[in-house]
Amino acid sequence: MPLNAPPSLPNYLAEGLPKQDDEALRETQEYIDELLAAREQRRQEPVTEDELPADAQVLDNESSGAVYLEYRTCGDETCSCMSSGEKHGPYKYRAYRDGDTVRREYLGTANETDE
């Protein structure tokens, strides 16, 4: 009975895995289990300050992510923030782990109690 590989599995793996002997498949399965466990453990680690923008002001760092304030440029070349003027903000963000990647979520304009 032919097995169907998951559509997300790259062809080189879908074609190569069936050619492996039982021992190689068991070792591969053990490696995959260890890889998944390491990724899950990494997800539980807090985001560190060196993973945030250099000028970020951290307000809180917990398991759900680091909440921080940041001043930003707007991208409008005619705005003074793009040269020597003050940046816009502060804006509030939450940085969190998504696997090995640190992602950020915009939480809105910071209010006076945030600073």
Short mmCIF file of C-alpha atoms in Angstrom, two decimals:
data_model
loop_
_atom_site.label_atom_id
_atom_site.label_comp_id
_atom_site.label_asym_id
_atom_site.label_seq_id
_atom_site.Cartn_x
_atom_site.Cartn_y
_atom_site.Cartn_z
CA MET A 1 0.00 0.00 0.00
CA PRO A 2 1.70 3.25 -1.11
CA LEU A 3 1.96 5.99 1.51
CA ASN A 4 1.31 9.62 0.71
CA ALA A 5 3.85 12.10 2.03
CA PRO A 6 2.46 15.33 3.50
CA PRO A 7 2.19 18.00 0.78
CA SER A 8 4.42 20.31 2.86
CA LEU A 9 7.31 17.79 2.80
CA PRO A 10 9.96 18.78 0.22
CA ASN A 11 10.25 16.36 -2.71
CA TYR A 12 13.85 15.44 -1.91
CA LEU A 13 12.70 14.17 1.50
CA ALA A 14 9.50 12.54 0.22
CA GLU A 15 11.53 10.66 -2.37
CA GLY A 16 14.58 9.96 -0.18
CA LEU A 17 13.03 8.77 3.07
CA PRO A 18 11.39 5.61 1.65
CA LYS A 19 14.82 4.55 0.36
CA GLN A 20 16.32 4.50 3.88
CA ASP A 21 16.65 1.34 5.96
CA ASP A 22 14.77 0.90 9.25
CA GLU A 23 17.71 1.98 11.40
CA ALA A 24 18.19 5.20 9.45
CA LEU A 25 14.46 5.95 9.70
CA ARG A 26 14.46 5.38 13.48
CA GLU A 27 17.50 7.65 13.86
CA THR A 28 15.79 10.26 11.70
CA GLN A 29 12.63 10.02 13.80
CA GLU A 30 14.68 10.44 16.99
CA TYR A 31 16.40 13.49 15.49
CA ILE A 32 13.03 15.01 14.50
CA ASP A 33 11.65 14.42 18.01
CA GLU A 34 14.73 16.11 19.54
CA LEU A 35 14.45 19.00 17.08
CA LEU A 36 10.78 19.55 17.95
CA ALA A 37 11.53 19.40 21.69
CA ALA A 38 14.35 21.95 21.31
CA ARG A 39 12.05 24.30 19.36
CA GLU A 40 9.34 23.98 22.00
CA GLN A 41 11.87 24.75 24.74
CA ARG A 42 13.10 27.78 22.76
CA ARG A 43 9.50 29.06 22.48
CA GLN A 44 9.33 29.10 26.28
CA GLU A 45 12.44 31.24 26.65
CA PRO A 46 11.83 34.95 27.11
CA VAL A 47 12.83 37.36 24.37
CA THR A 48 16.11 38.95 25.39
CA GLU A 49 16.89 42.66 25.17
CA ASP A 50 19.55 42.07 22.50
CA GLU A 51 16.79 40.67 20.25
CA LEU A 52 14.84 43.94 20.48
CA PRO A 53 15.51 47.22 18.68
CA ALA A 54 18.51 49.05 20.15
CA ASP A 55 16.45 51.97 21.48
CA ALA A 56 13.62 49.84 22.92
CA GLN A 57 12.49 50.62 26.46
CA VAL A 58 11.35 47.31 27.98
CA LEU A 59 8.25 47.61 30.18
CA ASP A 60 7.66 43.94 30.95
CA ASN A 61 9.27 40.64 29.97
CA GLU A 62 7.20 37.54 30.62
CA SER A 63 6.54 34.19 28.97
CA SER A 64 4.00 35.67 26.54
CA GLY A 65 6.62 38.11 25.27
CA ALA A 66 8.48 41.32 25.98
CA VAL A 67 6.38 44.48 26.00
CA TYR A 68 8.39 47.53 25.05
CA LEU A 69 8.21 51.11 23.81
CA GLU A 70 9.87 52.28 20.64
CA TYR A 71 10.20 55.55 18.75
CA ARG A 72 9.98 55.12 14.96
CA THR A 73 10.58 56.94 11.71
CA CYS A 74 7.54 57.21 9.45
CA GLY A 75 9.25 56.65 6.11
CA ASP A 76 8.15 59.99 4.63
CA GLU A 77 11.36 61.47 3.22
CA THR A 78 9.98 65.01 3.77
CA CYS A 79 9.41 64.41 7.51
CA SER A 80 12.06 65.65 9.92
CA CYS A 81 12.08 62.25 11.67
CA MET A 82 14.00 60.88 8.71
CA SER A 83 16.91 63.23 9.30
CA SER A 84 17.82 64.92 12.55
CA GLY A 85 14.32 65.47 13.94
CA GLU A 86 12.59 63.57 16.70
CA LYS A 87 11.12 60.19 15.86
CA HIS A 88 7.40 59.50 16.27
CA GLY A 89 6.03 57.71 19.29
CA PRO A 90 6.44 56.11 21.61
CA TYR A 91 4.60 53.09 20.28
CA LYS A 92 3.96 49.97 22.28
CA TYR A 93 4.89 46.52 20.96
CA ARG A 94 5.01 42.94 22.21
CA ALA A 95 7.87 40.77 20.95
CA TYR A 96 7.30 37.02 21.15
CA ARG A 97 8.78 33.81 19.84
CA ASP A 98 7.34 31.94 16.89
CA GLY A 99 9.63 28.95 16.67
CA ASP A 100 13.12 30.33 16.21
CA THR A 101 11.84 33.68 14.98
CA VAL A 102 11.13 36.73 17.14
CA ARG A 103 7.97 38.42 15.90
CA ARG A 104 6.42 41.65 17.10
CA GLU A 105 2.85 42.77 17.57
CA TYR A 106 1.80 46.41 17.51
CA LEU A 107 -0.16 47.28 20.67
CA GLY A 108 -0.88 50.93 19.84
CA THR A 109 0.35 54.34 20.84
CA ALA A 110 1.78 54.36 24.33
CA ASN A 111 0.04 56.47 26.92
CA GLU A 112 1.68 58.44 29.71
CA THR A 113 1.32 55.61 32.25
CA ASP A 114 3.40 53.31 30.00
CA GLU A 115 6.57 55.37 30.22
#
